[in-house]
Short mmCIF file of N, CA and C in Angstrom, two decimals:
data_model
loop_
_atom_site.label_atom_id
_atom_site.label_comp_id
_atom_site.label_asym_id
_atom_site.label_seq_id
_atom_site.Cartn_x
_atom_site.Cartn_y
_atom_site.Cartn_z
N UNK A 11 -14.85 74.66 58.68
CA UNK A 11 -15.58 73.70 59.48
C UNK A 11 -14.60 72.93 60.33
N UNK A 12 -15.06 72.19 61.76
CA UNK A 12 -14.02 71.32 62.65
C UNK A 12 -14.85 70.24 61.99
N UNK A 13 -13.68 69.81 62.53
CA UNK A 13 -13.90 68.06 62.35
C UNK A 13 -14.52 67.85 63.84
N UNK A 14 -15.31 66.71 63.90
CA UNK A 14 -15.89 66.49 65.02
C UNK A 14 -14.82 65.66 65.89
N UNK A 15 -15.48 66.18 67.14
CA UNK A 15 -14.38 65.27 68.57
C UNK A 15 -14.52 64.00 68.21
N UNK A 16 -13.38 63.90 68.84
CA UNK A 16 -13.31 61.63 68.88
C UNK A 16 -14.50 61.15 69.42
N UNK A 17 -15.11 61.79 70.51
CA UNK A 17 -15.67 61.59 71.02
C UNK A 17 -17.64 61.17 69.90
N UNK A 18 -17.28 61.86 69.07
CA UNK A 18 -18.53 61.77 67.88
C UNK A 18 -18.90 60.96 67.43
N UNK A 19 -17.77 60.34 67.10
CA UNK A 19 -17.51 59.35 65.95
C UNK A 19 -17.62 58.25 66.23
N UNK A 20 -18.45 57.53 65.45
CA UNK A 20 -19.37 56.08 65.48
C UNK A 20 -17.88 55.34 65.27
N UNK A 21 -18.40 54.19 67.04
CA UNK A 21 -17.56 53.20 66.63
C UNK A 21 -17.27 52.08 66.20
N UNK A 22 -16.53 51.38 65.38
CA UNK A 22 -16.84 50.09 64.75
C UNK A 22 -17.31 49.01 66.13
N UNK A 23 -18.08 47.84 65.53
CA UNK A 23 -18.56 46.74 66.72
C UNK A 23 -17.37 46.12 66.80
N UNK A 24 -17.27 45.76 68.11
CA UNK A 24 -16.71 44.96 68.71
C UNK A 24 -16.85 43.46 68.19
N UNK A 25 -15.91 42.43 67.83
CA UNK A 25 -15.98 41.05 67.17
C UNK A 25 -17.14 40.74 68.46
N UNK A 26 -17.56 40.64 69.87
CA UNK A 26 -18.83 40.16 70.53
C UNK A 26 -19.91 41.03 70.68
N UNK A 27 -19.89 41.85 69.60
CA UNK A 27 -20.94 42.48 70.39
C UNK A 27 -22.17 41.69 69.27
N UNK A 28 -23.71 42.19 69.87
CA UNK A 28 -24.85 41.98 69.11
C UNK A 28 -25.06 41.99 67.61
N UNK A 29 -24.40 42.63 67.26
CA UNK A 29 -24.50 43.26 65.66
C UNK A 29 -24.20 41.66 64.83
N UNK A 30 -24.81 41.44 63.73
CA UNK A 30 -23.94 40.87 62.91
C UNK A 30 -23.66 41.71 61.98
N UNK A 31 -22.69 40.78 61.49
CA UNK A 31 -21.93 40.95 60.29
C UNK A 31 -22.29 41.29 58.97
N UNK A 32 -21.94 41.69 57.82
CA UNK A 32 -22.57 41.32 56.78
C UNK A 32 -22.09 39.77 55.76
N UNK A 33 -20.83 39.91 56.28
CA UNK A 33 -20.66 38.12 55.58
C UNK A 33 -21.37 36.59 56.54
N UNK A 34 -21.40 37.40 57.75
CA UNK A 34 -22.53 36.30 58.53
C UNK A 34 -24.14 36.36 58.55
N UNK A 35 -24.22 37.46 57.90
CA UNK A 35 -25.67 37.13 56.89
C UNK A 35 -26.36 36.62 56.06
N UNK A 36 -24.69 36.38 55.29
CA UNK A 36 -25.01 35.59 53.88
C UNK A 36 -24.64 34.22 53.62
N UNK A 37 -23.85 33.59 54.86
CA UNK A 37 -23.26 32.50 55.15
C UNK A 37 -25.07 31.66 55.84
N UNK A 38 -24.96 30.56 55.22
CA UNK A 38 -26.02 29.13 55.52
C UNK A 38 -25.68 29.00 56.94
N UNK A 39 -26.37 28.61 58.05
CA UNK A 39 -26.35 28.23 58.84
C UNK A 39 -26.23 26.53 58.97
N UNK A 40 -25.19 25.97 59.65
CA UNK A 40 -24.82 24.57 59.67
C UNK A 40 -24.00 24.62 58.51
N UNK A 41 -24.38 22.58 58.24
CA UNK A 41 -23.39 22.47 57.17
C UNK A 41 -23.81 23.22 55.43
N UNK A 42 -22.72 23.26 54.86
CA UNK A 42 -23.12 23.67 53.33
C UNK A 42 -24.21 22.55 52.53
N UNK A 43 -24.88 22.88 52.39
CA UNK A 43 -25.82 21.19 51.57
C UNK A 43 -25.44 22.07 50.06
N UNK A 44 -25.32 20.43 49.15
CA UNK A 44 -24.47 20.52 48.09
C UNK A 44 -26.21 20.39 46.79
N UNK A 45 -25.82 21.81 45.98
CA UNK A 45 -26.86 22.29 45.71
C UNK A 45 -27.20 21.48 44.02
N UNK A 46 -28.57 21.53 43.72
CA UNK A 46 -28.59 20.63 42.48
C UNK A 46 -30.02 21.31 41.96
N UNK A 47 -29.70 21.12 40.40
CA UNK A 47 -30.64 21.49 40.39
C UNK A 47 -32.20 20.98 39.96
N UNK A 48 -33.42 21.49 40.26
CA UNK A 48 -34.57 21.21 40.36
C UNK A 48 -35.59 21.08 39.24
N UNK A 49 -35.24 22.09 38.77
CA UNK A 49 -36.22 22.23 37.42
C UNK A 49 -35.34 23.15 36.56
N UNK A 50 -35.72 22.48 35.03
CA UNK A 50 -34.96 23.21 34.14
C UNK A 50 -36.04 24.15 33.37
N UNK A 51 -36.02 25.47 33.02
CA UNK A 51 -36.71 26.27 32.24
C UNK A 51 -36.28 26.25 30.24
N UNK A 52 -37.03 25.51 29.84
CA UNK A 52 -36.39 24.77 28.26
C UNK A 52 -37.14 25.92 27.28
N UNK A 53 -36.99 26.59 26.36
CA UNK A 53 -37.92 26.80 25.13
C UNK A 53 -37.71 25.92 23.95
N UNK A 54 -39.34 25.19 23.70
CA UNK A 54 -39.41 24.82 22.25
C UNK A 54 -40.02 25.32 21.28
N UNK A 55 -39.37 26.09 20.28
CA UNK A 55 -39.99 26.67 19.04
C UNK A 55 -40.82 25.38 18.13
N UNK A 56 -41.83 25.43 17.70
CA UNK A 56 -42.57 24.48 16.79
C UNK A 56 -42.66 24.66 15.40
N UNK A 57 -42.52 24.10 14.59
CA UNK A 57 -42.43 24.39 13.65
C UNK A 57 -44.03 25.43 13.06
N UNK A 58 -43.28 26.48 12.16
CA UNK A 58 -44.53 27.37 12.02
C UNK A 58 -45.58 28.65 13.22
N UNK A 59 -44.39 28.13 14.35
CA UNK A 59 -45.38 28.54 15.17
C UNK A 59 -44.36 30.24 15.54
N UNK A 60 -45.26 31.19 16.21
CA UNK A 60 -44.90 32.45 16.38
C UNK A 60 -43.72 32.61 17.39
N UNK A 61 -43.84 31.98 18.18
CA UNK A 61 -42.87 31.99 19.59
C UNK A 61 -42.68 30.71 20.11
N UNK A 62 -41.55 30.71 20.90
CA UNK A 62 -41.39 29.14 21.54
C UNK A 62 -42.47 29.06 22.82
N UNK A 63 -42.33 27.62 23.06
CA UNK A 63 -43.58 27.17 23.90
C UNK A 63 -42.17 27.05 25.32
N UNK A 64 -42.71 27.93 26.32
CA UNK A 64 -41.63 27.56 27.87
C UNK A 64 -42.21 26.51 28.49
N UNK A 65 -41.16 25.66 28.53
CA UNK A 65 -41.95 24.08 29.35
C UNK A 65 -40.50 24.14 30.53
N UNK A 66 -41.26 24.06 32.01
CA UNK A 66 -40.36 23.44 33.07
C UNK A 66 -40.49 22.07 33.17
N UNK A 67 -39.13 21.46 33.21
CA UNK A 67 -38.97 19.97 33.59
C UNK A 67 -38.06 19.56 34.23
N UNK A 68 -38.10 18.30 34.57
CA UNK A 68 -36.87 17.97 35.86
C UNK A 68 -35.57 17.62 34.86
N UNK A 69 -34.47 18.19 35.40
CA UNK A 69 -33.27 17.27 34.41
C UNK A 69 -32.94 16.13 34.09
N UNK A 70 -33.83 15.02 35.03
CA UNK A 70 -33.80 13.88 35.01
C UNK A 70 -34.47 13.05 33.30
N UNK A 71 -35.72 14.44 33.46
CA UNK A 71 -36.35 14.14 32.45
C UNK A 71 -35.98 13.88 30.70
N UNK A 72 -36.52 12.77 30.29
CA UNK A 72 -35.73 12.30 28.70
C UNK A 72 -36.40 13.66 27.58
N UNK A 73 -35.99 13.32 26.46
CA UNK A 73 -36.25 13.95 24.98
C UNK A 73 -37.46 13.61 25.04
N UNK A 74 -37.90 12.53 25.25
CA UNK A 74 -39.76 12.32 24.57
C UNK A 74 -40.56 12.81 25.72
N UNK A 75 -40.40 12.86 26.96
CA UNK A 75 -40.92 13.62 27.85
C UNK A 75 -41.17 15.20 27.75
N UNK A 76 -40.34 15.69 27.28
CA UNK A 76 -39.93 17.10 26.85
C UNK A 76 -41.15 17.41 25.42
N UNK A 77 -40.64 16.57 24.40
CA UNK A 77 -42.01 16.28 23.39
C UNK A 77 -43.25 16.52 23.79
N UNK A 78 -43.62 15.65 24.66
CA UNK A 78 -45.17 15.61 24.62
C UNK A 78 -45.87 16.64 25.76
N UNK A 79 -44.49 17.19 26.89
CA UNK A 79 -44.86 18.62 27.47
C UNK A 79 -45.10 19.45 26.38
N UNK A 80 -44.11 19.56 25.52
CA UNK A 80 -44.06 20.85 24.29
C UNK A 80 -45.50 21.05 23.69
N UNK A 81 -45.70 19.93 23.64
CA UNK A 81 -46.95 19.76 22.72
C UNK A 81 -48.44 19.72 23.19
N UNK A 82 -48.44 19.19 24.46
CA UNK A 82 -49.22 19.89 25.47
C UNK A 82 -49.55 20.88 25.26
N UNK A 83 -48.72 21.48 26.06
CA UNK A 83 -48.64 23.56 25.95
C UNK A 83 -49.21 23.66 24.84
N UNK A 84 -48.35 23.63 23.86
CA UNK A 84 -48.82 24.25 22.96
C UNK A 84 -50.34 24.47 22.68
N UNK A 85 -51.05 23.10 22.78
CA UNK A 85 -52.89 22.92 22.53
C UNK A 85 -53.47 23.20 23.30
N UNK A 86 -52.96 23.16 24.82
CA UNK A 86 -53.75 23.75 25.40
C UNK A 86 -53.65 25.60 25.72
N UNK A 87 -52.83 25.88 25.35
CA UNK A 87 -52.68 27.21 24.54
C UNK A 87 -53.42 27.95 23.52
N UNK A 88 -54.15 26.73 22.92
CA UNK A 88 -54.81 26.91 21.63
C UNK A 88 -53.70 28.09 20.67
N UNK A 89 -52.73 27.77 20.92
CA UNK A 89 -51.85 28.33 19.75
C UNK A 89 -52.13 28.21 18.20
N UNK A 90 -51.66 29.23 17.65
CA UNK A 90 -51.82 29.00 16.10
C UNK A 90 -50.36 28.65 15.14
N UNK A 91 -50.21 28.19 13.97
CA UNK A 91 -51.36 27.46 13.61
C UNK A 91 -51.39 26.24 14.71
N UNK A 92 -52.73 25.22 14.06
CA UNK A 92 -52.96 24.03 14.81
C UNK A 92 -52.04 23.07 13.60
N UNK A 93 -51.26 22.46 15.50
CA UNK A 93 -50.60 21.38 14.63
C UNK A 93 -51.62 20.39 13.98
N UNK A 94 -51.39 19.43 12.42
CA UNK A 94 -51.71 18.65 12.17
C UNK A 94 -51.71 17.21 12.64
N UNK A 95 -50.53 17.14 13.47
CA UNK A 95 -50.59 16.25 13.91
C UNK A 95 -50.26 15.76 15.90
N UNK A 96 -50.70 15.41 17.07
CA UNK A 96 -50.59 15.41 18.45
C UNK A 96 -49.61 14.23 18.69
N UNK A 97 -49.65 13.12 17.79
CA UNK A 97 -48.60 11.95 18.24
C UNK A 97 -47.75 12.51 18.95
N UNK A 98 -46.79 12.51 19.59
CA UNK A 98 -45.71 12.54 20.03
C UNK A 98 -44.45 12.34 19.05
N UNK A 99 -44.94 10.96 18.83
CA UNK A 99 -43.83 9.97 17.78
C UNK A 99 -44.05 10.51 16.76
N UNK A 100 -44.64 11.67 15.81
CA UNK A 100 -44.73 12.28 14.69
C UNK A 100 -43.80 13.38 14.55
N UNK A 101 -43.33 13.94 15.77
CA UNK A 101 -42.05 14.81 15.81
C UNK A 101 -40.83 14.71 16.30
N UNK A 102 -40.01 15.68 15.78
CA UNK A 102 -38.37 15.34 15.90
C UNK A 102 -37.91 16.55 16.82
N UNK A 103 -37.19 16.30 17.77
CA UNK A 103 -36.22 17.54 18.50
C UNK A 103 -35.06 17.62 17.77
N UNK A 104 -35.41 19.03 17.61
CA UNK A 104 -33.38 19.29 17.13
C UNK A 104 -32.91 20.60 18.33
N UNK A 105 -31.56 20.81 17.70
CA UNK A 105 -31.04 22.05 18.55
C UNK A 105 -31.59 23.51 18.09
N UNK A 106 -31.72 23.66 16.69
CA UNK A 106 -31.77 24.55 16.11
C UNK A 106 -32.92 24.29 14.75
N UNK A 107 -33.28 25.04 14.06
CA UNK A 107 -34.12 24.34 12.20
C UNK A 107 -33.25 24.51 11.54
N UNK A 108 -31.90 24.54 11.65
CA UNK A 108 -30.71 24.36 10.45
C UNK A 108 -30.10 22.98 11.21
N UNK A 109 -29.96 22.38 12.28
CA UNK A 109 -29.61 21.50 12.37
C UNK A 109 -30.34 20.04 11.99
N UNK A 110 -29.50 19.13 11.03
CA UNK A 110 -30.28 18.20 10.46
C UNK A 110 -30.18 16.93 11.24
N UNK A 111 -29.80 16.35 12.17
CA UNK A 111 -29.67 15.69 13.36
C UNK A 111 -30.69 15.89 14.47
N UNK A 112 -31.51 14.63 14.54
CA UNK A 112 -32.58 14.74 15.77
C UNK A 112 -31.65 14.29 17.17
N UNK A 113 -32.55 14.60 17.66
CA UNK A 113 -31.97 14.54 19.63
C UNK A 113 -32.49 13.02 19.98
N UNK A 114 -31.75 12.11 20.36
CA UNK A 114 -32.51 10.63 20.98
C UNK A 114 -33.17 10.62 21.58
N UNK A 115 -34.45 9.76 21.62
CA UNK A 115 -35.44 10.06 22.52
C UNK A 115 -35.21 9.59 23.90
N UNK A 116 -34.30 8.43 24.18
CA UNK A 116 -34.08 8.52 25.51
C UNK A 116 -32.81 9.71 25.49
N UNK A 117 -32.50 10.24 25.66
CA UNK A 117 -31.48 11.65 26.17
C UNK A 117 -31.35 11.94 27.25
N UNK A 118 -31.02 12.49 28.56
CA UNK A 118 -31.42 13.29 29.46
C UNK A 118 -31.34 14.67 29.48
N UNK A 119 -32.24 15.51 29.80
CA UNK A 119 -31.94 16.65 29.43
C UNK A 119 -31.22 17.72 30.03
N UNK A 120 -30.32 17.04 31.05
CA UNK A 120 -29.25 17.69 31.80
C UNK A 120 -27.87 17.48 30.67
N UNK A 121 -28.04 16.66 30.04
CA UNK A 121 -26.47 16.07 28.97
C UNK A 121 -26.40 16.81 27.99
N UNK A 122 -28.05 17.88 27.70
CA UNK A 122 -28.17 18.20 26.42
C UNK A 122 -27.19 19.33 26.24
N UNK A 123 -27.12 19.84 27.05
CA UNK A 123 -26.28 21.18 26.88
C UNK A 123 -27.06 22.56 26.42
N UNK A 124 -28.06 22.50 26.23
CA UNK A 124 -28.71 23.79 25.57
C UNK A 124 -30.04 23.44 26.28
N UNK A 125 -31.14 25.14 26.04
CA UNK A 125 -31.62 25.09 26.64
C UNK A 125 -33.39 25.20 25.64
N UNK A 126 -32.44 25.90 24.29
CA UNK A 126 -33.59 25.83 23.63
C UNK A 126 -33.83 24.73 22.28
N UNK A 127 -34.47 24.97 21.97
CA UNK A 127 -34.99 23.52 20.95
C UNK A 127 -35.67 23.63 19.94
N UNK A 128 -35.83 23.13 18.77
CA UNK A 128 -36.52 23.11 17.72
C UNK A 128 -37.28 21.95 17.35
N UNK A 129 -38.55 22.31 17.41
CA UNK A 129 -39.55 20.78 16.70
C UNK A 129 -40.49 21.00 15.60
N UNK A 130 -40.10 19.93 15.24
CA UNK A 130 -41.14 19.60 13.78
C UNK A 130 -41.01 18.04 13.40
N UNK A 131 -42.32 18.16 12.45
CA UNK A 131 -43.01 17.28 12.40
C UNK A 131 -41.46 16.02 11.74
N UNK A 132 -41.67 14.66 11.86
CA UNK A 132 -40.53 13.99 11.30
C UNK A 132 -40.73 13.78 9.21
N UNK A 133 -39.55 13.79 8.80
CA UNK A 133 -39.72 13.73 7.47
C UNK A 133 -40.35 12.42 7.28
N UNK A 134 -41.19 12.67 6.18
CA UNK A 134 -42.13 11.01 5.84
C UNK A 134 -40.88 10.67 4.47
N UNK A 135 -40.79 9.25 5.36
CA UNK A 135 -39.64 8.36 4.31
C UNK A 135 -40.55 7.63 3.12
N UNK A 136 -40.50 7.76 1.99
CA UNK A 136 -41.36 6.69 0.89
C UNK A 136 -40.25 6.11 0.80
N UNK A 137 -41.10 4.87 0.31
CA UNK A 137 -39.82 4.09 -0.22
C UNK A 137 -39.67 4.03 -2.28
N UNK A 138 -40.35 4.49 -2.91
CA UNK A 138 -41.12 4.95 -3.95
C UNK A 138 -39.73 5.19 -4.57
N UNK A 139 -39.37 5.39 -5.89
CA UNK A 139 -38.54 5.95 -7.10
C UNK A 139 -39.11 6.67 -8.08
N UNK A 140 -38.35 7.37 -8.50
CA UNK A 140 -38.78 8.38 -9.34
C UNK A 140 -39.84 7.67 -10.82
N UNK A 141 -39.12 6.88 -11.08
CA UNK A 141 -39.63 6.07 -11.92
C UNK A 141 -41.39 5.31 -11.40
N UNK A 142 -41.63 5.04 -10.29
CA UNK A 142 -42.89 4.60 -9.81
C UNK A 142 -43.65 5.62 -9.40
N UNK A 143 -43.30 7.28 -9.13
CA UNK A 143 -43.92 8.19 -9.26
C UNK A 143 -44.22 8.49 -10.70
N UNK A 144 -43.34 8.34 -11.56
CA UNK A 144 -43.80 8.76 -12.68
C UNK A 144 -44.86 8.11 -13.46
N UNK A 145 -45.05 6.61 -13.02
CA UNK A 145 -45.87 5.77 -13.44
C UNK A 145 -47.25 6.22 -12.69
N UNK A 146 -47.29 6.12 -11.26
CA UNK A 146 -48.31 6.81 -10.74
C UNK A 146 -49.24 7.84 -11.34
N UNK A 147 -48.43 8.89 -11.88
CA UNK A 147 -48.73 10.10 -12.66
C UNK A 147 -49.68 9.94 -13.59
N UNK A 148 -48.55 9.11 -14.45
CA UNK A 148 -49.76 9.10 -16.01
C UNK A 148 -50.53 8.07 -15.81
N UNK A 149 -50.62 7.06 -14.76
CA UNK A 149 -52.03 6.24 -14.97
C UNK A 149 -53.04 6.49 -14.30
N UNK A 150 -52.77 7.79 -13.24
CA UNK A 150 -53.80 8.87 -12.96
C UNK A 150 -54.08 9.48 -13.64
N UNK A 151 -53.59 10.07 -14.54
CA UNK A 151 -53.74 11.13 -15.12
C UNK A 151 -55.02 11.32 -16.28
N UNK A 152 -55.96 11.56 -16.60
CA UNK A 152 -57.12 11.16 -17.99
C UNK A 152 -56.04 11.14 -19.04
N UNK A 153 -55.21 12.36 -19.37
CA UNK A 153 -54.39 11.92 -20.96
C UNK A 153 -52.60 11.06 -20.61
N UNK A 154 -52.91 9.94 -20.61
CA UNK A 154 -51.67 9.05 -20.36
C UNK A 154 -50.52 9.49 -21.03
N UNK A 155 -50.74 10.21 -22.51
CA UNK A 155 -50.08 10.76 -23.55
C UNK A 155 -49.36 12.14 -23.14
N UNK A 156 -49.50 12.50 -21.89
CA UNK A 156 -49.13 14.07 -21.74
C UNK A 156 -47.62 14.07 -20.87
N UNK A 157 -47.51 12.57 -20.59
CA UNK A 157 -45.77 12.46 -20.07
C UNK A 157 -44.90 12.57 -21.48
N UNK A 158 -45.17 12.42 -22.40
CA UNK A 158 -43.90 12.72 -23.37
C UNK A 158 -44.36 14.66 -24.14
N UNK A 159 -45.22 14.73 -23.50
CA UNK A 159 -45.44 16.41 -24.14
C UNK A 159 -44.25 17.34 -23.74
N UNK A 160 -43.15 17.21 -22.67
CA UNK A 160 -41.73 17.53 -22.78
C UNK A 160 -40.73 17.58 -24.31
N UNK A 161 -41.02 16.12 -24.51
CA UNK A 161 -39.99 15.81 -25.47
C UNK A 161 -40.71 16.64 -27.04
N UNK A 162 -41.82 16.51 -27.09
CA UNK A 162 -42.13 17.29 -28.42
C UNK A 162 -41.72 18.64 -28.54
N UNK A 163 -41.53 19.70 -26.85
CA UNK A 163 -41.13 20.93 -26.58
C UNK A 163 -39.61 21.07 -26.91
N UNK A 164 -38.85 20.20 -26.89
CA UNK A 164 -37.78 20.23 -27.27
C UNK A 164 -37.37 20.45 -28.44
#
């Protein structure tokens, strides 16, 4: 086979001619505007629940804002199960369900660093002792006599 005449052969554009470029395609026209971002795409897993709930929010937006989107979704999802409880203030954000540290409710959620989340309900604090449960017990109980039925097993 010949190689084709000079004459064949496509020639590169000229720096004026019509054509652009391909790096002046991809270059912004004017100045650079300094880019930020708009909305964050978060998942919150719920406690018990099958899959995390995707909530968009602004980064501006706090921890308890994020809450009561989560929880939103979720009901109006009619997700299963149904939470017991809608408060807001009845649940805790964490990073993970092995992490035992909640997230502050003012936070921003640009500081958080992560994107997904774990919620459940907050632990109920008694203030109660073992000893005033145990009293509870047997003066509920019809046979008052059945707290020492341990010690006879012994």
């Amino acid at each position: 086979m010949s190689c084709p005449s000079p004459g064949h052969r496509r020639k590169p554009p000229s720096p004026n001619s019509d054509h652009l470029q391909h790096s002046q395609l991809l270059r912004p026209a004017g100045p650079t505007p300094s880019l930020r971002l708009t909305k964050l795409l978060l998942k919150v897993t719920i406690h018990n629940s099958v899959g995390p709930v995707q909530v968009f929010m602004c980064p501006d937006d706090s921890v308890a804002d994020l809450v009561k989107a989560a929880l939103f979704i979720y009901h109006r999802d009619k997700r299963r199960p149904f939470l017991k409880a809608t408060d807001p203030n009845r649940y805790a954000l964490h990073y993970s369900p092995f992490c035992l540290d909640s997230l502050k409710w003012n936070e921003r959620l640009r500081n958080l660093g992560s994107r997904n989340f774990f919620l459940c309900l907050k632990s109920s604090t008694t203030s109660s002792t073992c000893s005033e449960a145990a009293n509870n017990i047997t003066m509920d109980s019809a046979f008052p006599l059945m707290m020492f039925v341990h010690h006879l097993m012994l």
